[in-house]
mmCIF file of C-alpha atoms and ligand atoms in Angstrom:
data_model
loop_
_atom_site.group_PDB
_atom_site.id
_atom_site.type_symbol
_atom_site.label_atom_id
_atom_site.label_comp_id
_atom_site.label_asym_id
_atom_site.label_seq_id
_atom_site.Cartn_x
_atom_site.Cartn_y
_atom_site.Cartn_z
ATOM 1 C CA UNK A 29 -63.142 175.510 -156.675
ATOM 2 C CA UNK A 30 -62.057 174.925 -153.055
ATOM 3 C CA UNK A 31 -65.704 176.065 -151.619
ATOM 4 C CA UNK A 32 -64.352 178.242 -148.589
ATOM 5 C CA UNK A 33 -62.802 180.260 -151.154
ATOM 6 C CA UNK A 34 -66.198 179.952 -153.175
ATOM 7 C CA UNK A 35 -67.956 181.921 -150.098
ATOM 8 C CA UNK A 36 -65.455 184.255 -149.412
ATOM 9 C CA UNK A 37 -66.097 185.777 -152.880
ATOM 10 C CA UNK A 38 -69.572 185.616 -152.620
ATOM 11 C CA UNK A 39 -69.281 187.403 -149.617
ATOM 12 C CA UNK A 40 -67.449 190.392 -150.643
ATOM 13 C CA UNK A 41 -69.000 190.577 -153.677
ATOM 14 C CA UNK A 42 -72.616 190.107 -151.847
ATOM 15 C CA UNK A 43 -71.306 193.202 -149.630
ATOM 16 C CA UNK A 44 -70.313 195.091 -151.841
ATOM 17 C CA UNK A 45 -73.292 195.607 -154.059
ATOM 18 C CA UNK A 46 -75.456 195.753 -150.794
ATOM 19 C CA UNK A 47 -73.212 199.021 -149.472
ATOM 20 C CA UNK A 48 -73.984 200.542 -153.111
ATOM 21 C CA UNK A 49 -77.503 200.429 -153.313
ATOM 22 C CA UNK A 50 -79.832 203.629 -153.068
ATOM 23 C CA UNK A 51 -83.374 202.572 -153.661
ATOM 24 C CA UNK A 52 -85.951 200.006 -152.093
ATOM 25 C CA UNK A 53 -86.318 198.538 -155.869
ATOM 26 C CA UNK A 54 -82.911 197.612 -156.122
ATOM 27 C CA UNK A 55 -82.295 195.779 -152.885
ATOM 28 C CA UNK A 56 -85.192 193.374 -153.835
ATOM 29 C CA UNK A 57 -83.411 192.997 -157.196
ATOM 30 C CA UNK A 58 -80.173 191.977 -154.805
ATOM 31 C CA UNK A 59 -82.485 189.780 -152.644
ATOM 32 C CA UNK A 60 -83.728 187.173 -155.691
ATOM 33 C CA UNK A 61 -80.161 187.198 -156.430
ATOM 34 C CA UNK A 62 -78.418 186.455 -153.586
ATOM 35 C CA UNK A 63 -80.941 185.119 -151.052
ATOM 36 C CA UNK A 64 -83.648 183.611 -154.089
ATOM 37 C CA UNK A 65 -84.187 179.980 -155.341
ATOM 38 C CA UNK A 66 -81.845 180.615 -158.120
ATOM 39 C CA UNK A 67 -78.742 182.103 -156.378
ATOM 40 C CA UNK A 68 -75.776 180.720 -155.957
ATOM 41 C CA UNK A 69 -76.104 180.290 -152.350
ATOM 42 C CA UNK A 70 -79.203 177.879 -153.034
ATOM 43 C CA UNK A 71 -76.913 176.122 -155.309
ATOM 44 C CA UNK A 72 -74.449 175.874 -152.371
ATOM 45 C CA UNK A 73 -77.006 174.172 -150.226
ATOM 46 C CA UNK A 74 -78.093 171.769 -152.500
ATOM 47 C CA UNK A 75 -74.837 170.830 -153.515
ATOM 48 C CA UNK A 76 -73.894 169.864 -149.644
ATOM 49 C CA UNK A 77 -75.438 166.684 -149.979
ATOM 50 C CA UNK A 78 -73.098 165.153 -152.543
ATOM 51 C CA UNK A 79 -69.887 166.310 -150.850
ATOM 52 C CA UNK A 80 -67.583 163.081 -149.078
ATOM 53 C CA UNK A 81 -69.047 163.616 -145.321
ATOM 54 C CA UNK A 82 -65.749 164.541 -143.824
ATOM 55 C CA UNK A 83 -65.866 167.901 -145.893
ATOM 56 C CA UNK A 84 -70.138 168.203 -145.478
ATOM 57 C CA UNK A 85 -70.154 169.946 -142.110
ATOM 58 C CA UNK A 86 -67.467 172.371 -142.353
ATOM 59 C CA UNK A 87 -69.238 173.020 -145.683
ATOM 60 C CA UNK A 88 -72.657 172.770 -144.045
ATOM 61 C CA UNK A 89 -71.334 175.469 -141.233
ATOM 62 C CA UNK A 90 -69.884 178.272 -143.722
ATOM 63 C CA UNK A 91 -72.678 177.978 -146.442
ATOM 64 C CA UNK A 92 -75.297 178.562 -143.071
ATOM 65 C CA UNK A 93 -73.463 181.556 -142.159
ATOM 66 C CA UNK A 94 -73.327 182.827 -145.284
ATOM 67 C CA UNK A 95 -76.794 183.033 -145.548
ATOM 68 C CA UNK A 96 -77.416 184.451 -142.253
ATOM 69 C CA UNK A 97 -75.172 187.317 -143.014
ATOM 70 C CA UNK A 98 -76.959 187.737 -146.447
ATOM 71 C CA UNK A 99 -80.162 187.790 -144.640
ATOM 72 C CA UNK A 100 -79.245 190.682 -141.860
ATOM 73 C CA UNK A 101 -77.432 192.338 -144.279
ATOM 74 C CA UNK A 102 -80.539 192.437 -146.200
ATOM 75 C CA UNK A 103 -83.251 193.439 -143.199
ATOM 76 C CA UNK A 104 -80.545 196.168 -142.021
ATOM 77 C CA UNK A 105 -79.969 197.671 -145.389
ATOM 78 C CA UNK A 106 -84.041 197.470 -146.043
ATOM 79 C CA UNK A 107 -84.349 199.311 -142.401
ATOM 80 C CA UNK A 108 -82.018 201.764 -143.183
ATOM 81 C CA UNK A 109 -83.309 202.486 -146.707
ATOM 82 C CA UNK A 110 -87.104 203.247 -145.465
ATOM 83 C CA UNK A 111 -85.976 205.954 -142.345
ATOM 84 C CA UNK A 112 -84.040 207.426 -145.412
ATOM 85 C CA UNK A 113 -87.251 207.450 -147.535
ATOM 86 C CA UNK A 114 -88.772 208.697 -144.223
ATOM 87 C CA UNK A 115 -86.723 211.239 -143.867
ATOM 88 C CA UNK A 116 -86.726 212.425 -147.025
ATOM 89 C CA UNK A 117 -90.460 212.903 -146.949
ATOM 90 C CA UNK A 118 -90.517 214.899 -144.294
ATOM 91 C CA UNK A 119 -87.486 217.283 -145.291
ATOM 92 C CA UNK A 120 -89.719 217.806 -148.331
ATOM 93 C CA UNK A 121 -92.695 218.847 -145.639
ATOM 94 C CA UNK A 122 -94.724 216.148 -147.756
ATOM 95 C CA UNK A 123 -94.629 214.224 -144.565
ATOM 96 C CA UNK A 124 -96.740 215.041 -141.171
ATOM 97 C CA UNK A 125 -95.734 212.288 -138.796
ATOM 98 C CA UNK A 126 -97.974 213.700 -136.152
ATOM 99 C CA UNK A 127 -101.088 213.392 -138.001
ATOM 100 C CA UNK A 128 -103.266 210.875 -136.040
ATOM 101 C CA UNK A 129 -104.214 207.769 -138.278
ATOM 102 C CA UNK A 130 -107.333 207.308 -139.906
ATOM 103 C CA UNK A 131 -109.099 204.703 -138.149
ATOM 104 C CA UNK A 132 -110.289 201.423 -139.900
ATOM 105 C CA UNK A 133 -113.849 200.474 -140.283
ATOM 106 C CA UNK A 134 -114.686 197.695 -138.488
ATOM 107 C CA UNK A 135 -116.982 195.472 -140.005
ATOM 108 C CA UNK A 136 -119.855 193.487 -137.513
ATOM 109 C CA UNK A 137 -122.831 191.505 -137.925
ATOM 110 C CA UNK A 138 -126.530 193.132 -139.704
ATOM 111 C CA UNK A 139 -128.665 193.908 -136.696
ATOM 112 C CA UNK A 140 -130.794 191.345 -138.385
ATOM 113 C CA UNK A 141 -128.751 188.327 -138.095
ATOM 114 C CA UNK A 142 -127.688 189.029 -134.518
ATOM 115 C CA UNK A 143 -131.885 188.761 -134.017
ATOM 116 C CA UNK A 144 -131.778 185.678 -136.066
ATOM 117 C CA UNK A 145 -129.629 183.804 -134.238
ATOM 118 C CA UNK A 146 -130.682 185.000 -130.447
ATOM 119 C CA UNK A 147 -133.565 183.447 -131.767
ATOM 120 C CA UNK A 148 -133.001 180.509 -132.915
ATOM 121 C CA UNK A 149 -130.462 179.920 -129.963
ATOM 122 C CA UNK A 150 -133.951 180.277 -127.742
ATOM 123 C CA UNK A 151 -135.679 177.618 -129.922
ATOM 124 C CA UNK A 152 -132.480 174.976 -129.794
ATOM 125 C CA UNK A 153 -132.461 175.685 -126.465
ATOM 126 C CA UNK A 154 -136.161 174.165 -126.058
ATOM 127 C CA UNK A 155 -135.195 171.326 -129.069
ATOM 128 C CA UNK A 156 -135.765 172.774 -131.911
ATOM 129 C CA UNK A 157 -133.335 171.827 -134.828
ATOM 130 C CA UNK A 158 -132.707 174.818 -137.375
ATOM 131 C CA UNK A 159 -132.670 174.252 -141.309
ATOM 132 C CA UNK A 160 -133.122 176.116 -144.215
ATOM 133 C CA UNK A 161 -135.035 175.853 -147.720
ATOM 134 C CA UNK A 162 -135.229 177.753 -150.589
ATOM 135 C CA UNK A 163 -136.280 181.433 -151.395
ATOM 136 C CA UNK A 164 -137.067 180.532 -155.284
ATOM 137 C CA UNK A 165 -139.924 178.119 -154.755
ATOM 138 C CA UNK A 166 -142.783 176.485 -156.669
ATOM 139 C CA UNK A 167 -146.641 177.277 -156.158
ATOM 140 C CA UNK A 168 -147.040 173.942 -154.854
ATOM 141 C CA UNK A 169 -145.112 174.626 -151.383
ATOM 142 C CA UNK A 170 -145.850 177.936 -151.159
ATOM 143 C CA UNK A 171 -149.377 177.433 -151.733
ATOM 144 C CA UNK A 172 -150.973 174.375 -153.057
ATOM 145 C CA UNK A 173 -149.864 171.653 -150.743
ATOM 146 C CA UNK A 174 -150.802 174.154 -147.381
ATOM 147 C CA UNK A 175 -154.408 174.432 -148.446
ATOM 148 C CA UNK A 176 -154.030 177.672 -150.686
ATOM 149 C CA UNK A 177 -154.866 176.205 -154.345
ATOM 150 C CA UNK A 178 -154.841 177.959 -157.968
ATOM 151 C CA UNK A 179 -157.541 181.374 -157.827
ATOM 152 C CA UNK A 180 -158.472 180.579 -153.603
ATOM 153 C CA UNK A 181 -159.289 183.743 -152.241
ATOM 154 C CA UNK A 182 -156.421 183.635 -149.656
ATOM 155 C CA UNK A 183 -153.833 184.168 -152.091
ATOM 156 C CA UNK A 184 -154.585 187.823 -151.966
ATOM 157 C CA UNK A 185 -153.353 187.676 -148.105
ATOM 158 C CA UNK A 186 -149.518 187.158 -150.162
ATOM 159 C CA UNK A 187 -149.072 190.003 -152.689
ATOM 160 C CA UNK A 188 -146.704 187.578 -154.785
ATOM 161 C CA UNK A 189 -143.372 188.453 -156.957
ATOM 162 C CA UNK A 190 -143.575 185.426 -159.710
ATOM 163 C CA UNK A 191 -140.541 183.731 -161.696
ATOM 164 C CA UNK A 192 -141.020 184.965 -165.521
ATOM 165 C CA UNK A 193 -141.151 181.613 -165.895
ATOM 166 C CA UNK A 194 -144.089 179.273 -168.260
ATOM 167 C CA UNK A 195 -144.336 175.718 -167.994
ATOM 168 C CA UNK A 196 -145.820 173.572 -170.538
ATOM 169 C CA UNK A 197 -149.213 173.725 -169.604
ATOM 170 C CA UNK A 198 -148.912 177.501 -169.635
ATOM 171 C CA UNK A 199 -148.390 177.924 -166.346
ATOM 172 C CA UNK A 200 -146.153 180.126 -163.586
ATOM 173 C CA UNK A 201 -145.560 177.624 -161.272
ATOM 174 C CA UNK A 202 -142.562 179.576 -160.029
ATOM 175 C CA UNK A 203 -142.335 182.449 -157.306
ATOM 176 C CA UNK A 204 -140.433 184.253 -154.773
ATOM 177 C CA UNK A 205 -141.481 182.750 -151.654
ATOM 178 C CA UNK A 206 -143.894 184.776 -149.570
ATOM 179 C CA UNK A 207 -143.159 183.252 -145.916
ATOM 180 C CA UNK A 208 -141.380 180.478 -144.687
ATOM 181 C CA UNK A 209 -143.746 178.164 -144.141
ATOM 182 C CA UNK A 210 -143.430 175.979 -147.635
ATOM 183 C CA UNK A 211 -140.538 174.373 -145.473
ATOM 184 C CA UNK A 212 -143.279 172.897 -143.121
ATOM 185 C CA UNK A 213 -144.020 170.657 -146.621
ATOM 186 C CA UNK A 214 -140.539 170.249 -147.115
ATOM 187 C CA UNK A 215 -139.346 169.083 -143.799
ATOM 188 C CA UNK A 216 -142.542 166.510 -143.132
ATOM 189 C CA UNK A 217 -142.170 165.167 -146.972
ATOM 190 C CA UNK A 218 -138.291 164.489 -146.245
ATOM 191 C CA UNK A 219 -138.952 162.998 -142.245
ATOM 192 C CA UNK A 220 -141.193 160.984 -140.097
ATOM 193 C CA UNK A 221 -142.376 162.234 -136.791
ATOM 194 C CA UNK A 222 -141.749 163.253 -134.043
ATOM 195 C CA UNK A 223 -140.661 166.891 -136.095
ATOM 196 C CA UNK A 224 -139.334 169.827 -134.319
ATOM 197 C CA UNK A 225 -137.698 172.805 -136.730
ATOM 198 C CA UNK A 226 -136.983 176.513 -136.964
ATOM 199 C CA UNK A 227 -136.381 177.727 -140.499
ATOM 200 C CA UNK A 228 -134.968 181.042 -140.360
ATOM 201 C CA UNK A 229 -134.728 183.159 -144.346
ATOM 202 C CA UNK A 230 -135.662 186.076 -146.272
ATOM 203 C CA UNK A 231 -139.514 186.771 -148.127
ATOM 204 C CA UNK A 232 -140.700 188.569 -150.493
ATOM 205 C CA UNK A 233 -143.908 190.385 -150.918
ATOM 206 C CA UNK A 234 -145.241 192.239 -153.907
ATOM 207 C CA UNK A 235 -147.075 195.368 -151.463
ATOM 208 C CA UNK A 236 -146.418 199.183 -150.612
ATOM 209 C CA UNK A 237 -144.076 199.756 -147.864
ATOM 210 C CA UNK A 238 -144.693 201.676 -144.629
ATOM 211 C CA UNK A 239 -142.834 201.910 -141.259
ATOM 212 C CA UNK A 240 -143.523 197.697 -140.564
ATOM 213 C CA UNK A 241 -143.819 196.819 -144.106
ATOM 214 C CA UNK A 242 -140.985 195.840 -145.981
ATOM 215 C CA UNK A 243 -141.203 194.426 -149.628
ATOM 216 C CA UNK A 244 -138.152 191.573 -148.095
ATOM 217 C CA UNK A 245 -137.860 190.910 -144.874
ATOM 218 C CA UNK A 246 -137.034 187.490 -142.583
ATOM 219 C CA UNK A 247 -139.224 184.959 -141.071
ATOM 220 C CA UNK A 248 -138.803 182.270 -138.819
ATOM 221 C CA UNK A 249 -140.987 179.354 -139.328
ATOM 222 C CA UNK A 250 -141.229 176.717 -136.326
ATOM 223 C CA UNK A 251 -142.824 173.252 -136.444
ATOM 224 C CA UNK A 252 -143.513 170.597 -134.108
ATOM 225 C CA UNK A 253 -145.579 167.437 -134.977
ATOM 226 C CA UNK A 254 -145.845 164.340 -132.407
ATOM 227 C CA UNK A 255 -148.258 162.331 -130.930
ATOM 228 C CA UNK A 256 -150.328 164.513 -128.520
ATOM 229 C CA UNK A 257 -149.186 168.121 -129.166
ATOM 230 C CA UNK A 258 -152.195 170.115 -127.952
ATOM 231 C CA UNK A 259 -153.174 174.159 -128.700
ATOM 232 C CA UNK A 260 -151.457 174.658 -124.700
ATOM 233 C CA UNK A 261 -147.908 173.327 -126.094
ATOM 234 C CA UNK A 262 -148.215 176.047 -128.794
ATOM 235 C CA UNK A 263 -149.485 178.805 -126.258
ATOM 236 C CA UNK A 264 -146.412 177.562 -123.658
ATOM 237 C CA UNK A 265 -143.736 177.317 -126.308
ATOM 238 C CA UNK A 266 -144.213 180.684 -127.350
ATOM 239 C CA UNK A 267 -145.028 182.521 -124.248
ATOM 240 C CA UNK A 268 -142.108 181.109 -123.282
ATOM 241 C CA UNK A 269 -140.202 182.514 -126.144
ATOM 242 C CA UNK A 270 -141.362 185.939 -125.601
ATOM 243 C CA UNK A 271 -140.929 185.626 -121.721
ATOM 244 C CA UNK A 272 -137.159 185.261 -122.435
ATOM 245 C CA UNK A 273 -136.786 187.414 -125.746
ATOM 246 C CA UNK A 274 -138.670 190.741 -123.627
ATOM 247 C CA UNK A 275 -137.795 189.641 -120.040
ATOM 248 C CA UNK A 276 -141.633 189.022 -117.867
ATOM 249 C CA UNK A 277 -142.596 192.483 -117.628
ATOM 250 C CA UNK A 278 -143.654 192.152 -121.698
ATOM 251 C CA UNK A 279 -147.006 191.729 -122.670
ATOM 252 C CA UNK A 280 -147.797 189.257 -125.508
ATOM 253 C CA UNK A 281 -151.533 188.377 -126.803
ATOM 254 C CA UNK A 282 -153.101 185.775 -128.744
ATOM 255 C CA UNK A 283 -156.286 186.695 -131.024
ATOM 256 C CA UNK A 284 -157.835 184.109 -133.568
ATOM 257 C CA UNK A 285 -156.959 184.403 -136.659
ATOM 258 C CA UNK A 286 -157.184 182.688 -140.214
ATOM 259 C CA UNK A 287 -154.211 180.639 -142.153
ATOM 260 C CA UNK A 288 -155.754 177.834 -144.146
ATOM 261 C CA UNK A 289 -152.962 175.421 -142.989
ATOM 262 C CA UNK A 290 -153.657 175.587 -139.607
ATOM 263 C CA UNK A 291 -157.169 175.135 -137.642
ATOM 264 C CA UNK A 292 -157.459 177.165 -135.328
ATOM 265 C CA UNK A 293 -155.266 179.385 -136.319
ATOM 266 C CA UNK A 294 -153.900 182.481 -134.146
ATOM 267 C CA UNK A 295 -152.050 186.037 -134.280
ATOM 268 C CA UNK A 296 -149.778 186.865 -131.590
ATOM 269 C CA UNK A 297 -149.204 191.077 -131.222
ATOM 270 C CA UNK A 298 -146.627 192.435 -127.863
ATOM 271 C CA UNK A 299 -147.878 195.594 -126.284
ATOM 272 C CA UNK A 300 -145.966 198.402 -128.546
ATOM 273 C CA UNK A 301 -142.577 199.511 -127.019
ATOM 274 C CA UNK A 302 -143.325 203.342 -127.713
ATOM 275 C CA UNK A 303 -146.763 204.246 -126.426
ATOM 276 C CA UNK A 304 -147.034 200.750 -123.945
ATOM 277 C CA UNK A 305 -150.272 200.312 -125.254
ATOM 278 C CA UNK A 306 -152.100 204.108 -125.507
ATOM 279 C CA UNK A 307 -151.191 204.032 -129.172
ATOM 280 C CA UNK A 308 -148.984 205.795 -131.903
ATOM 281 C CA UNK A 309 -148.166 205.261 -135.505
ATOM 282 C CA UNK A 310 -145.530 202.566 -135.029
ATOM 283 C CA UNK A 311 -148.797 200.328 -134.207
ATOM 284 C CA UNK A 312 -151.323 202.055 -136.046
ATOM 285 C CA UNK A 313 -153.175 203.342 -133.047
ATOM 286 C CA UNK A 314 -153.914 199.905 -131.545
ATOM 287 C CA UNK A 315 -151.111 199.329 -128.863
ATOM 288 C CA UNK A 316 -149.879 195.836 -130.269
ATOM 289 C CA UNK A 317 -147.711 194.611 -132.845
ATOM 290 C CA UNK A 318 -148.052 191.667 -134.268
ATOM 291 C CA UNK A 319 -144.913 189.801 -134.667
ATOM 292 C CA UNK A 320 -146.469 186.322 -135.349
ATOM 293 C CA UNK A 321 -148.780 184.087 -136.836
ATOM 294 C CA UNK A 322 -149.267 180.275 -135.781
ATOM 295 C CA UNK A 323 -151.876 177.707 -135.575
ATOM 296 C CA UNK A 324 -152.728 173.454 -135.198
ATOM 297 C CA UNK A 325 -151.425 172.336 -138.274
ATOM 298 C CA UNK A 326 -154.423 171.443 -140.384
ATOM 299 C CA UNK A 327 -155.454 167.576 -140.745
ATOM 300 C CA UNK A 328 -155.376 167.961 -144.628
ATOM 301 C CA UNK A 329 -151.525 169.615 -144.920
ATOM 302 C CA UNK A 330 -150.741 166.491 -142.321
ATOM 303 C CA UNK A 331 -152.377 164.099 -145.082
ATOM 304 C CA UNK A 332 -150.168 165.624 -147.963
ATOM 305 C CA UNK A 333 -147.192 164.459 -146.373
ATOM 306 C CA UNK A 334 -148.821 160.913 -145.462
ATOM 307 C CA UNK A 335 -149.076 161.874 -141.574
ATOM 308 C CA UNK A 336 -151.751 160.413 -140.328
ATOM 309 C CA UNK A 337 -154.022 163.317 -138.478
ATOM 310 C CA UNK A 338 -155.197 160.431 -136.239
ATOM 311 C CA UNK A 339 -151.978 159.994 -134.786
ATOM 312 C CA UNK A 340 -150.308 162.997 -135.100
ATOM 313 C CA UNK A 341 -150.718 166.710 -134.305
ATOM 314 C CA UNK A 342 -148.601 170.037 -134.176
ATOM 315 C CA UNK A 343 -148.340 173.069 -134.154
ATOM 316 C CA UNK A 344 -146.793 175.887 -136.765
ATOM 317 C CA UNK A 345 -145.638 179.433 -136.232
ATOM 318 C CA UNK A 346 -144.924 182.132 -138.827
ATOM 319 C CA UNK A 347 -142.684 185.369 -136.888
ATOM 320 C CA UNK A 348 -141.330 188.200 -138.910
ATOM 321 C CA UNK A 349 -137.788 189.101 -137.224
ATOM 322 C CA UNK A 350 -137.780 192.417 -137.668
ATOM 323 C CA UNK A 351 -139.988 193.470 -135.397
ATOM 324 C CA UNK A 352 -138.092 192.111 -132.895
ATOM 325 C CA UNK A 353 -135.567 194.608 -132.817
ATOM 326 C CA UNK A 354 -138.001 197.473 -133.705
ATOM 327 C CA UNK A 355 -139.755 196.616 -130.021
ATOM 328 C CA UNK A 356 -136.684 196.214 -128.609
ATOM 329 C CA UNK A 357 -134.913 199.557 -129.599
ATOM 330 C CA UNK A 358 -137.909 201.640 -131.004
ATOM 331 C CA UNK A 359 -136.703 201.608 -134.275
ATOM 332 C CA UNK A 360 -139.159 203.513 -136.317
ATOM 333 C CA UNK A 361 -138.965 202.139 -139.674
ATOM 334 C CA UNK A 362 -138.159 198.842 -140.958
ATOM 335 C CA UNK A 363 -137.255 200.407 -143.983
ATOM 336 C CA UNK A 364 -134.338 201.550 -142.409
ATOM 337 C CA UNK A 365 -132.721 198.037 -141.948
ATOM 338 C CA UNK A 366 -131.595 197.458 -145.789
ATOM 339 C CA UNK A 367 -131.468 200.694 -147.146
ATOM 340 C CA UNK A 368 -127.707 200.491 -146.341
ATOM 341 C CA UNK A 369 -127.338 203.201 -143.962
ATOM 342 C CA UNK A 370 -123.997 202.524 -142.242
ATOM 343 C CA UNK A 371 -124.922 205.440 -139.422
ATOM 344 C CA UNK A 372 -127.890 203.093 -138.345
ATOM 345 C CA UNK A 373 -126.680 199.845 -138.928
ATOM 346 C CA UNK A 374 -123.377 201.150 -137.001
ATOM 347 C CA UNK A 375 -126.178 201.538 -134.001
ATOM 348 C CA UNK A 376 -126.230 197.487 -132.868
HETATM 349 C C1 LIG B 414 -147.540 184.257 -142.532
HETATM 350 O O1 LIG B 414 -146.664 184.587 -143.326
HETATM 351 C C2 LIG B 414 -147.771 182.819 -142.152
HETATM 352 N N1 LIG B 414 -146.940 181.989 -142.983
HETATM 353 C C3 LIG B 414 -147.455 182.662 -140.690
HETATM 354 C C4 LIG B 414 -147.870 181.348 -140.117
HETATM 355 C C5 LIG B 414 -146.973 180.292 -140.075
HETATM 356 C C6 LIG B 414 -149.168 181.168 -139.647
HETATM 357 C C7 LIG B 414 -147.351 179.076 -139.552
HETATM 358 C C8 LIG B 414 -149.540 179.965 -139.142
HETATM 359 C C9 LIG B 414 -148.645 178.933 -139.072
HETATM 360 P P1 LIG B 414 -148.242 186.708 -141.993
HETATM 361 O O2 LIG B 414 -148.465 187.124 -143.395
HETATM 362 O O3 LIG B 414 -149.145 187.261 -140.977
HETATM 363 O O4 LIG B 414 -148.280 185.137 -141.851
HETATM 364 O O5 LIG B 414 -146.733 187.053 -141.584
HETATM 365 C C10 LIG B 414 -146.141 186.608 -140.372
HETATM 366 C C11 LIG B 414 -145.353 187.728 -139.706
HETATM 367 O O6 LIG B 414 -144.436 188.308 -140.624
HETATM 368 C C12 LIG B 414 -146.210 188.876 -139.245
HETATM 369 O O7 LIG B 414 -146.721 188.614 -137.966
HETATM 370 C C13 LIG B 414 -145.259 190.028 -139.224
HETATM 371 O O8 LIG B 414 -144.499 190.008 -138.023
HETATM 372 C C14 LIG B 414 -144.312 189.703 -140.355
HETATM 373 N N2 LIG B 414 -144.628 190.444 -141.575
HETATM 374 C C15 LIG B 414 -145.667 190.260 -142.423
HETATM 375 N N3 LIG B 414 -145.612 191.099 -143.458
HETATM 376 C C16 LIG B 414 -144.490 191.848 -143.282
HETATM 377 C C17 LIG B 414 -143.846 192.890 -144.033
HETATM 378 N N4 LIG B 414 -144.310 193.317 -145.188
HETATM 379 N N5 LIG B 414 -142.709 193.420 -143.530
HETATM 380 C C18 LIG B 414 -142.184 192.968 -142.369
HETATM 381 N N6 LIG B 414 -142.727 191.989 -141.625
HETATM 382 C C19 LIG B 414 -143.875 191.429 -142.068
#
């Protein structure tokens, strides 16, 4: 058939049906025939490439039309169609166009990973390189290879959730990990000094929870090992990164204190945001909360990893990243941050 005559009919008959139809339903049924891969006008196009090329643009130009017309034709009808829908709606009253919307919930970041990574953006800012580990991990990082072996009295300083798991030797060599710092092992075993890391992820600790005691909660674990790293580069690096976490007017304070991977080893508390030091239950009556523990790294955890302690030194830090944000906004129980409570978490 002469193929102007071929799209004249398709036309009209295109047209036609269109001007009949009622529904919404229907004009997609007229859409996958007219306009959809298997329609004649697809046909059309693909056939334009076999015609003689004196008759191909002529062809070329109708066929092109036709299928603009088909598509207004169909985006008019499918205007016209919803106002009608519209409009029956609200003839029916089940309509109320003046209702305000209902808003959508906009998700945003946990207060805790906003924390996280103001953090760790202060530690890459003085070279630190962040990487993760693990939160399923064996006895021997967690424990054994920093100084903590099988029945040591320390282990009661880590209320521990273990893996229902039994090795051969009868054994549970498999745990939730109780701070960050079995990535100290990890990182030296896997790279040679000079080391400098933050290792930000969740713990888990077997205890009773009160208002800064959470059963999971986040650490940050730092390390730095290199020749001549002294107890001031500790001190400076993170007065430093309280200085610019609280602005000056912050007070921060190191006591000793006792990790058996470090030596010495050291606890550093901020004055408390709520009672600036009188005291109050947030800090249990002392005017200080702890948000970290650090230390030298001890010569024997430095020997585990074949570092020699001759050589090398550094310096470890353990901070719990909640309390950040319990300082900074007087948040008055960390059991508020994962307890799902949109109206708080809504807050930052
Ligand atoms: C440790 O976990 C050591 N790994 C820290 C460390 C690392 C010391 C490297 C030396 C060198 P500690 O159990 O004190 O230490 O916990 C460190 C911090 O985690 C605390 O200062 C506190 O801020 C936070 N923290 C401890 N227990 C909880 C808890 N149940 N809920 C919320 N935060 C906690």
């Amino acid at each position: 058939m002469d193929i102007a005559k071929e799209i004249e009919e398709l036309t009209n008959q295109a047209l036609q049906e269109i001007a009949a139809l009622g529904e919404l339903k229907a004009l997609e049924g007229w859409r996958v025939l007219y306009l959809g891969k298997k329609s004649q006008l697809t046909g059309l196009l693909r056939g334009l490439a076999q015609l003689p090329v004196e008759e191909r643009r002529a062809a070329g130009a109708l066929t092109n039309e036709l299928k603009r017309l088909l598509e207004s034709s169909l985006e008019e009808k499918r205007a016209a169609l919803q106002s009608a829908q519209v409009a029956a709606l609200q003839e029916q009253g089940r309509l109320d166009v003046t209702l305000p919307g209902r808003p959508l919930l906009q998700g945003r970041l946990h207060l805790t990973t906003q924390v996280v990574r103001q953090i760790c953006d202060i530690f890459k800012s003085l070279g630190f390189q962040v990487v993760e580990g693990p939160e399923v991990e064996w006895d021997y990082y967690n424990f054994e290879a920093l100084n903590i072996p099988k029945d040591h009295p320390a282990r009661d300083m880590w209320d521990t959730f273990w893996v229902d798991y039994t090795n051969e030797q009868g054994q549970r060599p498999m745990l939730l990990r109780t701070h960050t710092s079995p990535m100290q092992i990890r990182v030296m075993e896997k790279t040679s000094p000079p080391v400098r890391v933050v290792v930000p992820g969740k713990v888990y600790r077997y205890e009773a929870t009160d208002a800064t005691h959470e059963s999971m909660f986040y650490q940050i674990e730092g390390l730095a090992v290199d020749k001549g790293i002294t107890f001031a580069d500790l001190k400076g690096c993170l007065f430093e990164f309280a200085r610019r976490l609280y602005g000056p007017d912050r007070k921060a304070r190191f006591r000793c204190d006792y990790f058996p991977f470090v030596e010495p080893g050291v606890e550093m508390a901020i004055d408390c945001f709520a009672c600036t030091g009188a005291g109050c239950r947030l800090c249990s009556n002392t005017g200080w909360i702890e948000i970290l523990g650090a230390g030298m790294v001890h010569p024997d955890v430095l020997r585990r990893v074949n570092y020699d302690p001759e050589v090398y030194t550094g310096f470890a830090f353990g901070l719990g990243v909640e309390r950040i944000p319990i300082l900074r906004y007087g948040i008055e129980d960390i059991r508020l941050f994962y307890s799902n409570d949109l109206r708080f978490l809504k807050q930052f």
